[in-house]
Tab-separated table of C-alpha atoms in Angstrom:
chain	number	residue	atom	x	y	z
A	1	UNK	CA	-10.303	-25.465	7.035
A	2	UNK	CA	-8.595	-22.378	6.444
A	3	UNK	CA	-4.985	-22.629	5.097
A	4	UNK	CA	-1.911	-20.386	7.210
A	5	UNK	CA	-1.356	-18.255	3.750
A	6	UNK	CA	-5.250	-17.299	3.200
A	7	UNK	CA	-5.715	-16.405	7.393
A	8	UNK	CA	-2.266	-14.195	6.941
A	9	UNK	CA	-3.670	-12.645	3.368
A	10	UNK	CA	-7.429	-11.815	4.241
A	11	UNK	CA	-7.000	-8.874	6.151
A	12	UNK	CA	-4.354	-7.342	4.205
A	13	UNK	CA	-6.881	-4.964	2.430
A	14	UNK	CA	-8.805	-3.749	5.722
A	15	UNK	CA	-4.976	-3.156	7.053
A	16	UNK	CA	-4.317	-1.369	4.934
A	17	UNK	CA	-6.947	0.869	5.197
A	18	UNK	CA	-6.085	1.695	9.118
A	19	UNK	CA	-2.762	1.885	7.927
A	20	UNK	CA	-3.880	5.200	5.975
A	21	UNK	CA	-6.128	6.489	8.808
A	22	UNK	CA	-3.404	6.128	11.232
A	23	UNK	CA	-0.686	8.061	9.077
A	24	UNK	CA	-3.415	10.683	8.190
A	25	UNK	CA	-4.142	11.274	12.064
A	26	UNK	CA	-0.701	11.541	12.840
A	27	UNK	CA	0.096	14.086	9.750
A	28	UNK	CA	-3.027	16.203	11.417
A	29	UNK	CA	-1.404	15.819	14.885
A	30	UNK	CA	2.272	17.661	13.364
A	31	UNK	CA	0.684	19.703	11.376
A	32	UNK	CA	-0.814	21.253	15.214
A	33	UNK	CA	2.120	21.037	16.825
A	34	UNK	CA	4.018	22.875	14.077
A	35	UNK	CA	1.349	25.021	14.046
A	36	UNK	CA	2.129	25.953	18.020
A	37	UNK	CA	6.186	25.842	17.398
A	38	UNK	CA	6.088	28.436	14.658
A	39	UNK	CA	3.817	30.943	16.471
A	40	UNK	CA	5.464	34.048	17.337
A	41	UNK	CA	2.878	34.818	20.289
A	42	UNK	CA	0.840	31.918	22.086
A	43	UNK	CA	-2.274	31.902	24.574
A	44	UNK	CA	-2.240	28.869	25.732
A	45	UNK	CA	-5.937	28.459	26.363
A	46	UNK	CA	-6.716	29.576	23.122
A	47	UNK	CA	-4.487	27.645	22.129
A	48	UNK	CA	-5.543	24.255	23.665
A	49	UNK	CA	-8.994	25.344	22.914
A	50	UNK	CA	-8.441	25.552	18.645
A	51	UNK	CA	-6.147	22.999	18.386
A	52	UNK	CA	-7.742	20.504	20.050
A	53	UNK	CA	-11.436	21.285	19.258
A	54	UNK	CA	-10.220	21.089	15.729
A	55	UNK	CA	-8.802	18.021	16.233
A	56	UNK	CA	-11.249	16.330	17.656
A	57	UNK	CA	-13.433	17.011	15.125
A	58	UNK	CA	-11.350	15.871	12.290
A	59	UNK	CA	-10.139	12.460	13.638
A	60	UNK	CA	-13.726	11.652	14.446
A	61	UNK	CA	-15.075	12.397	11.232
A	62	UNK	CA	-11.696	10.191	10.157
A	63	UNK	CA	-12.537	7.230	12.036
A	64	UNK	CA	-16.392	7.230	10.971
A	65	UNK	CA	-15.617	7.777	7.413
A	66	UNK	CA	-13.160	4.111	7.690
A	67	UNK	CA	-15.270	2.191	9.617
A	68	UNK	CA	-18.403	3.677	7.057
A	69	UNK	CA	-16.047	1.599	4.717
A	70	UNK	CA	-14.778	-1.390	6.598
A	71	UNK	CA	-17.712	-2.463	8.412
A	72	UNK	CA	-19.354	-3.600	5.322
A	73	UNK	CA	-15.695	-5.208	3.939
A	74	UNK	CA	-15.168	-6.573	7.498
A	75	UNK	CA	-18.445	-8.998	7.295
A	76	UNK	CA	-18.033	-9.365	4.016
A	77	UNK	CA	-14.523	-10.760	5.088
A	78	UNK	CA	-15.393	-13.038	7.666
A	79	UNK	CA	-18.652	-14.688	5.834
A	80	UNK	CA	-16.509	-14.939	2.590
A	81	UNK	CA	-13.877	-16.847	5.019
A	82	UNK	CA	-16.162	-19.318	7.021
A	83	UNK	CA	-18.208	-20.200	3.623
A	84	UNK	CA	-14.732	-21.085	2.347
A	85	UNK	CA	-14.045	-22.799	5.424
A	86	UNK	CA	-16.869	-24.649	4.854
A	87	UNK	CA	-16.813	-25.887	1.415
A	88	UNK	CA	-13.405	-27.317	1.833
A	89	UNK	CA	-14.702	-29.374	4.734
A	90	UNK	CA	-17.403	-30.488	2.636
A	91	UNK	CA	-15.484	-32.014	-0.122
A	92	UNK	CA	-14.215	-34.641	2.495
A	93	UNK	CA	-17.348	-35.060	3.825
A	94	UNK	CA	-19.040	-35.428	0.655
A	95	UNK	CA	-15.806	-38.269	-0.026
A	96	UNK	CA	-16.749	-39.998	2.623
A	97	UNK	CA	-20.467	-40.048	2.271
A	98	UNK	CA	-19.851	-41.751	-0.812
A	99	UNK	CA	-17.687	-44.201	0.612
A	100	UNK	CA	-20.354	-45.010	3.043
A	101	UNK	CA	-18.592	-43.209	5.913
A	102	UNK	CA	-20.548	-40.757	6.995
A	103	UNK	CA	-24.435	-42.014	6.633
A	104	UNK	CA	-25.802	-39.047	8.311
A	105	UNK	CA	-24.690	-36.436	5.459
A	106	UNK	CA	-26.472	-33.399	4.993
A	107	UNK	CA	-25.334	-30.901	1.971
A	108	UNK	CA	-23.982	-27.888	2.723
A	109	UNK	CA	-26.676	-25.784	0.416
A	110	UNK	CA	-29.566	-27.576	2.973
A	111	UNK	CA	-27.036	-27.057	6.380
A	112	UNK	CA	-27.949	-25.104	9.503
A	113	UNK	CA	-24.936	-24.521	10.319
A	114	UNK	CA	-24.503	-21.369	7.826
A	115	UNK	CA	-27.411	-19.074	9.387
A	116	UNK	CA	-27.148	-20.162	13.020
A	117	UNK	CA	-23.016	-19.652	13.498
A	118	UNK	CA	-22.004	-16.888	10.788
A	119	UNK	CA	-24.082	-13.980	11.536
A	120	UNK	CA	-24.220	-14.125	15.134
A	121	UNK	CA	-20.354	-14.193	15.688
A	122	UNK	CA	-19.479	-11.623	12.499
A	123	UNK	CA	-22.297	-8.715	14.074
A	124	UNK	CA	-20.422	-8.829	17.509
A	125	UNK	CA	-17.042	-8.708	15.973
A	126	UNK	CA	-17.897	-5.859	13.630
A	127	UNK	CA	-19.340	-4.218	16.799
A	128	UNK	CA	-16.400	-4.711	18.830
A	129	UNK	CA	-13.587	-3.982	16.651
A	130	UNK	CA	-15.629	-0.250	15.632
A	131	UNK	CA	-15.828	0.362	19.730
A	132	UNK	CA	-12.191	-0.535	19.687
A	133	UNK	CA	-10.992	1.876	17.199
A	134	UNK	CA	-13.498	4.348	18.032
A	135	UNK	CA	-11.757	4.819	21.261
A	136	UNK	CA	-8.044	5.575	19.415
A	137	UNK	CA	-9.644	9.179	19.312
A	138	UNK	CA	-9.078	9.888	23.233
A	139	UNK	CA	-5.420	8.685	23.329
A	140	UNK	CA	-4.834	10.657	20.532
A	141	UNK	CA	-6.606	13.744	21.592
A	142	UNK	CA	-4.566	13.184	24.927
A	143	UNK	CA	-1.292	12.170	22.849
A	144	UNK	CA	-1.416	15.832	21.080
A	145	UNK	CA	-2.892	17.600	24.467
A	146	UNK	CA	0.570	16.455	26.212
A	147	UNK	CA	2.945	17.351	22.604
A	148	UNK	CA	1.039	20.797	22.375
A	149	UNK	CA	2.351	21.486	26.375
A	150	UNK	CA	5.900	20.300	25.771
A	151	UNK	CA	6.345	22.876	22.961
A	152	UNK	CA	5.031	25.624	24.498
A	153	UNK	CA	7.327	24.644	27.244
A	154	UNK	CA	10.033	24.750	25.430
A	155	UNK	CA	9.364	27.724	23.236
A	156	UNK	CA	9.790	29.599	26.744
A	157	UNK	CA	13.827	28.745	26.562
A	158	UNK	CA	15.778	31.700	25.770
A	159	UNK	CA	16.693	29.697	21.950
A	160	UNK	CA	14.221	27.569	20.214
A	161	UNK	CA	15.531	25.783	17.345
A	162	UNK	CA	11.853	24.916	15.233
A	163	UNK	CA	13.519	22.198	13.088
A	164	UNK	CA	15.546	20.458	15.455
A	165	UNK	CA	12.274	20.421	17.786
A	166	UNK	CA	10.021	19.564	14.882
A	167	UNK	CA	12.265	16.294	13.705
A	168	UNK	CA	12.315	15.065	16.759
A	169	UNK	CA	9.220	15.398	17.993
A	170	UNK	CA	7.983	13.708	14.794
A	171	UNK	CA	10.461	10.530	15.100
A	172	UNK	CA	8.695	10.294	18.405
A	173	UNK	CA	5.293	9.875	17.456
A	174	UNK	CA	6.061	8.274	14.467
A	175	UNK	CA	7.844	5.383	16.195
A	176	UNK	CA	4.943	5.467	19.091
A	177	UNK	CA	2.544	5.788	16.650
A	178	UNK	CA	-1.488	5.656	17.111
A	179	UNK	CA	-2.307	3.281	19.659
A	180	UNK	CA	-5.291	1.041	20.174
A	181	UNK	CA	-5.068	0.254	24.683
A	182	UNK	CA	-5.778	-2.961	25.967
A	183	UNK	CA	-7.695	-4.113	28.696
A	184	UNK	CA	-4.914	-4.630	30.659
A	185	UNK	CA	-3.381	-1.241	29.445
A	186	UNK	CA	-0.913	-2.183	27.483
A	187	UNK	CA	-0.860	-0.485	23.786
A	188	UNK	CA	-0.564	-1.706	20.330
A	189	UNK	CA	-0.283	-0.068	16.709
A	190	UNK	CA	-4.101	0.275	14.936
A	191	UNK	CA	-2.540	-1.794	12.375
A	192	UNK	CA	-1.478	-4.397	14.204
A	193	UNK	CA	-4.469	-4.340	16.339
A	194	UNK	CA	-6.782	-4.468	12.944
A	195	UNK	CA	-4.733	-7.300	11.863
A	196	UNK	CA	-4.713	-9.541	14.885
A	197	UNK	CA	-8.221	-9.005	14.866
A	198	UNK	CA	-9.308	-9.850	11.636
A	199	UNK	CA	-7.099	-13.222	11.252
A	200	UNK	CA	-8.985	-13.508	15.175
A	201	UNK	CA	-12.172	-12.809	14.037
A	202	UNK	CA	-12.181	-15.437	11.128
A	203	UNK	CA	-10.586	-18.119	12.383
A	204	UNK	CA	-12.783	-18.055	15.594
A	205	UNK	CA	-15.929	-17.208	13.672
A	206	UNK	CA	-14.517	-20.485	10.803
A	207	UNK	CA	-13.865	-22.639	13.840
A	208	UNK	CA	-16.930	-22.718	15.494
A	209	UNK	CA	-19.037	-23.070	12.170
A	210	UNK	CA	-16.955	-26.348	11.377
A	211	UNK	CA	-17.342	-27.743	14.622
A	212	UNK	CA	-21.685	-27.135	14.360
A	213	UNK	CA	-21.165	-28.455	10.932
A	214	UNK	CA	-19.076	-31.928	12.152
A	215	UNK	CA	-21.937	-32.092	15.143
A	216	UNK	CA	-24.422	-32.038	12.097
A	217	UNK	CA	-22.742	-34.449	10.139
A	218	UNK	CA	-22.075	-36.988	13.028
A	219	UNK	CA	-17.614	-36.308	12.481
A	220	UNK	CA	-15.911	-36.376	16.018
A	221	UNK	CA	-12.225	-36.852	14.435
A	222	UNK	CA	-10.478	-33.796	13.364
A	223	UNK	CA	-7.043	-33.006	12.353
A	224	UNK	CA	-4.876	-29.738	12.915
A	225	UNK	CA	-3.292	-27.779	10.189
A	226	UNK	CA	0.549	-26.934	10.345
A	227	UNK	CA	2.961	-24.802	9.114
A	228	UNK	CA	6.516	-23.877	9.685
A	229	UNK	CA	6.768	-20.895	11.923
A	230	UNK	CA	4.298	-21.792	13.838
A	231	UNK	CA	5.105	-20.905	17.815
A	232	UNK	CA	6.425	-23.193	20.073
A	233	UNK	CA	3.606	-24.261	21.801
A	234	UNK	CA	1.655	-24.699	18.802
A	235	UNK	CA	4.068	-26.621	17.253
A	236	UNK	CA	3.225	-29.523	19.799
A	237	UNK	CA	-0.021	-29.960	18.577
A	238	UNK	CA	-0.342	-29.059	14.924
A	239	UNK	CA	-0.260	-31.615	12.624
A	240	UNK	CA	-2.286	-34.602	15.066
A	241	UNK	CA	-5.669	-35.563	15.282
A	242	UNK	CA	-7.798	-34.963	18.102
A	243	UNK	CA	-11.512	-36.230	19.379
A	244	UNK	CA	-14.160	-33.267	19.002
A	245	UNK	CA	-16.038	-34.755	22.123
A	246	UNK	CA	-12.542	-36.754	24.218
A	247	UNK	CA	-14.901	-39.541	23.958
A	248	UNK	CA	-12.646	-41.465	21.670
A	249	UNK	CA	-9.985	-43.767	23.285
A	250	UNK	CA	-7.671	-43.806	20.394
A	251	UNK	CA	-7.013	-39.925	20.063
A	252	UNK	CA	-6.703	-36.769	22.872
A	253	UNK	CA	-9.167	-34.305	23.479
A	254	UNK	CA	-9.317	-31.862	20.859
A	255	UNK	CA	-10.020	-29.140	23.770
A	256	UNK	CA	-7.414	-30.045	26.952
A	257	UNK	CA	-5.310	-30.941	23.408
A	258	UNK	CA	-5.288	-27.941	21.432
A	259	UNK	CA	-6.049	-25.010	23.983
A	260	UNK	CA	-8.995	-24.768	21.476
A	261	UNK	CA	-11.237	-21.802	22.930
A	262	UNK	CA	-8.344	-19.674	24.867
A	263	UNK	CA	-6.617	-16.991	23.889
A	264	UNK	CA	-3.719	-18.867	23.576
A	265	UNK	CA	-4.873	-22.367	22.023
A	266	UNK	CA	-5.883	-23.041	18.536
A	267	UNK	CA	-7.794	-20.326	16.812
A	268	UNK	CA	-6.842	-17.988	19.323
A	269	UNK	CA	-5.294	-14.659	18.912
A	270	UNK	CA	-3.146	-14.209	15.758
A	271	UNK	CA	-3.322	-17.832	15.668
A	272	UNK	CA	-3.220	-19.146	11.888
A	273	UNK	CA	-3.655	-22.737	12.028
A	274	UNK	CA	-6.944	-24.757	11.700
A	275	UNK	CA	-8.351	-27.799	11.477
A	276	UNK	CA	-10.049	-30.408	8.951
A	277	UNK	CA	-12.139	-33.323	8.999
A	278	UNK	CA	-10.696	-36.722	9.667
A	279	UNK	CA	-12.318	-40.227	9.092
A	280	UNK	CA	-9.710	-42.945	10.498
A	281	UNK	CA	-9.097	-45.769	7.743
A	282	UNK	CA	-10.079	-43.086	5.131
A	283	UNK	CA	-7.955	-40.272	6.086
A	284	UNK	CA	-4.341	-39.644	5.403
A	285	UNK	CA	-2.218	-37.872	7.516
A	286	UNK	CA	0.547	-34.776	6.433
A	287	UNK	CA	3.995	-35.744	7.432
A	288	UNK	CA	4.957	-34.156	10.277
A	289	UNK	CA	7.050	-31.157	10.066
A	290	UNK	CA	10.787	-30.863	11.102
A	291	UNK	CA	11.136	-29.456	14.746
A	292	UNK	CA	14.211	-27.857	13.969
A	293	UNK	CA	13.373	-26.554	11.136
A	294	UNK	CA	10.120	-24.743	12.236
A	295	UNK	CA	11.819	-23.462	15.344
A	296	UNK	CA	14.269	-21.683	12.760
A	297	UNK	CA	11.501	-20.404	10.427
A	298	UNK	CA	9.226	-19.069	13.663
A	299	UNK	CA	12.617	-17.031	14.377
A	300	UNK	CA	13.066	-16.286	11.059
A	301	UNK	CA	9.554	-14.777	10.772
A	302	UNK	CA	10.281	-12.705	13.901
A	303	UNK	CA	12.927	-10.854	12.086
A	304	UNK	CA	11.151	-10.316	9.512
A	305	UNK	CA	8.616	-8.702	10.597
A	306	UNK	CA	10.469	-6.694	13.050
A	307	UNK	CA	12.426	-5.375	9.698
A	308	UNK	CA	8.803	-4.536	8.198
A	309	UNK	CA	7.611	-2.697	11.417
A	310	UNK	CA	10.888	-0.168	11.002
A	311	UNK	CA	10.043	-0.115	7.130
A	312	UNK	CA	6.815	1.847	7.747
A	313	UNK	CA	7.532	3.338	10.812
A	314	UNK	CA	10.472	5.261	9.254
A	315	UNK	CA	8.229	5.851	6.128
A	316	UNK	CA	5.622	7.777	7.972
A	317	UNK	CA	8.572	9.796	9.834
A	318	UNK	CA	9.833	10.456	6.247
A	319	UNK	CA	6.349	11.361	5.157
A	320	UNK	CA	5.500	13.960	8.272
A	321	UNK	CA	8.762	15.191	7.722
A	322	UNK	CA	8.010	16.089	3.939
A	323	UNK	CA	4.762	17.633	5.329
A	324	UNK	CA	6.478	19.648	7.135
A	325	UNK	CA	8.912	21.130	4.851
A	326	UNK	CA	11.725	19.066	7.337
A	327	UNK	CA	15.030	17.607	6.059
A	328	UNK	CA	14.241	13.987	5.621
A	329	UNK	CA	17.390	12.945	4.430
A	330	UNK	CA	18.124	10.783	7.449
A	331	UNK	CA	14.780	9.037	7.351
A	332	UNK	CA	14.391	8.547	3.793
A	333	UNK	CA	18.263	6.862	4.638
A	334	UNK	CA	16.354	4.958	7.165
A	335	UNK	CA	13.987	3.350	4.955
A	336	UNK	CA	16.659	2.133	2.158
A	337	UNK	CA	18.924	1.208	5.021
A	338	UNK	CA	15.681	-1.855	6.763
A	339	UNK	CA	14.247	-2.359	3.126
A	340	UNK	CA	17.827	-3.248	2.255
A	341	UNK	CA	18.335	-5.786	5.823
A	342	UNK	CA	15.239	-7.053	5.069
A	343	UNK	CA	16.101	-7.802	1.252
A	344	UNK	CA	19.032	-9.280	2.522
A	345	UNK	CA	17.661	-11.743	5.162
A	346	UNK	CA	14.674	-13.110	2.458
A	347	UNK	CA	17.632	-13.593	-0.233
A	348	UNK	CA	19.569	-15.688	2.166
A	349	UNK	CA	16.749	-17.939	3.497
A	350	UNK	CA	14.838	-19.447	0.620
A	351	UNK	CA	11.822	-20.724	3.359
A	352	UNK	CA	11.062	-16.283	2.995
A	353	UNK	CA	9.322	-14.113	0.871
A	354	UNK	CA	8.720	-10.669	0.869
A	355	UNK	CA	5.446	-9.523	1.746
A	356	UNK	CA	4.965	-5.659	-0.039
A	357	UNK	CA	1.673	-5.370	1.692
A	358	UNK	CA	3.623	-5.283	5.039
A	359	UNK	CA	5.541	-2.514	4.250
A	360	UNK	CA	3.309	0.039	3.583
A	361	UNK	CA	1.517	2.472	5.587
A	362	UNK	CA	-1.735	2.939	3.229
């Protein structure tokens, strides 16, 4: 089992490194378009042709000099995850082996389970998440394309005012950001999209090796972690016990239960609850948690992290404004101003803490 705070921690450091490339790409992207708004003659081919050539060429080399990095870290990641996984599973099964529970016990060191289920799952994720990012280099080559035809649209007006132009072009990207498209075409941050699919990737990757390993071990019973916050249709099944195979009268499917294997069920996107071993007479269920309560925190958490998002996306503003030799006076404002609501909100709500790691932007 894999505990809420180590899912929400482990992929803090891999964040934070597409944190970094997405503020670099975006400094490189100004830097063009200033380079366009503060030319006193412009050939627009030419232009199009340098800029984004040039471009090109720098945010792939970005993007294969990161994932050079975070491949490796990523599978390290993930294996380091379901091992730990693992290992806490096996100190109830060892429990119980000794207590005559489980006869058909097999130690971890001699399992199956850890060459069969890890690599497999962590290759395809590592494969998938590079194709992923690799592709944030034709939206942005597009995103700079359409920014490098709006100024030299509007450097045709009879009065072009470059820092007025400049400071709000940049509040524009740096609120839209560098986006990672989904299937279904909607668009997320690369940060947020490296997030969602780390804590993804190792919960899904941690699931699946505990459920080979309770096959193994002959365990159908398992029971769901829980946490306050958790959304509202999680919150109806975390915390209960559920019947790996629905062959057990006494307890639901852990499947139709759980949603386990959608997108939206247990171990599903973003999802940071898990599960753990449970032997009935042996076992010992957590209390259940207050429905009130973790309605309250999940909204609490909301805000939170909606204060966080502003934190670094008026950060990077203030830092391409800097770059650029802009007045950031109202963006460094900006950033006091949600560090200071989101101060606020933890000190009133002891259930909060601040998370630092969420605020920067590498």
């Amino acid at each position: 089992m894999l505990s809420p705070r180590f899912l929400a921690r482990a992929p803090e450091p891999i964040v934070a490194l597409y944190a970094q490339l997405e503020t670099e790409i975006l400094l490189d992207m100004v830097a063009r378009i200033g380079n366009v708004a503060s030319a006193k003659e412009i050939n627009p081919k030419r232009v199009y042709w340098d800029e984004l050539s040039a471009f090109n060429k720098a945010t792939a080399s970005r993007i294969a000099q990161h994932l050079k990095i975070s491949t490796p870290e990523l599978i390290k990641t993930v294996n380091d995850a379901v091992l730990h996984s693992l290992r806490q599973d096996d100190r109830i099964y060892q429990a119980m082996a000794q207590s005559g529970a489980l006869p058909k016990y097999v130690a971890l060191r001699n399992s199956a389970v850890l060459d069969q289920t890890m690599q497999p799952t962590v290759q395809i994720l590592a494969r998938d998440f590079a194709a992923r990012i690799a592709q944030t280099q034709a939206a942005a080559s597009a995103l700079l394309m359409q920014n490098i035809s709006q100024v030299i649209t509007a450097k045709e007006q009879a009065y072009f005012d470059f820092p007025r132009y400049m400071s709000k072009t940049i509040r524009k990207l740096g609120h839209l950001g560098i986006t990672v498209v989904e299937t279904d075409g909607r668009a997320m941050s690369m940060e947020a999209f490296t997030r969602r699919e780390i804590i993804t990737g190792i919960n899904t990757a941690a699931a699946a090796a505990s459920i080979d390993r309770a096959q193994e071990v002959g365990n159908d019973l398992v029971a769901t972690s829980q946490h306050y916050g958790a959304r509202p249709e999680h919150a109806l099944w975390q915390g209960k016990v559920f019947s790996l195979s629905g062959t057990n009268p006494k307890y639901p499917d852990f499947k139709a239960g759980t949603g386990y294997g959608t997108i939206t069920g247990l171990c599903g996107i973003n999802c940071r609850h898990s599960f753990y071993p449970y032997f009935a007479g042996y076992s010992t269920k957590e209390p259940a948690l207050d429905d009130a309560r973790n309605a309250k925190m999940y909204e609490l958490e909301q805000m939170q992290r909606n204060n966080e998002r502003n934190i670094r996306t008026w950060k990077r503003i203030n830092q391409m404004e800097n770059a650029q030799k802009l007045d950031s006076t109202y963006s460094a404002g900006k950033v006091r101003e949600w560090q200071a609501r989101n101060r606020d909100l933890i000190a009133s709500e002891p259930w909060l803490s601040r998370d630092y790691s969420r605020e920067q932007i590498g």
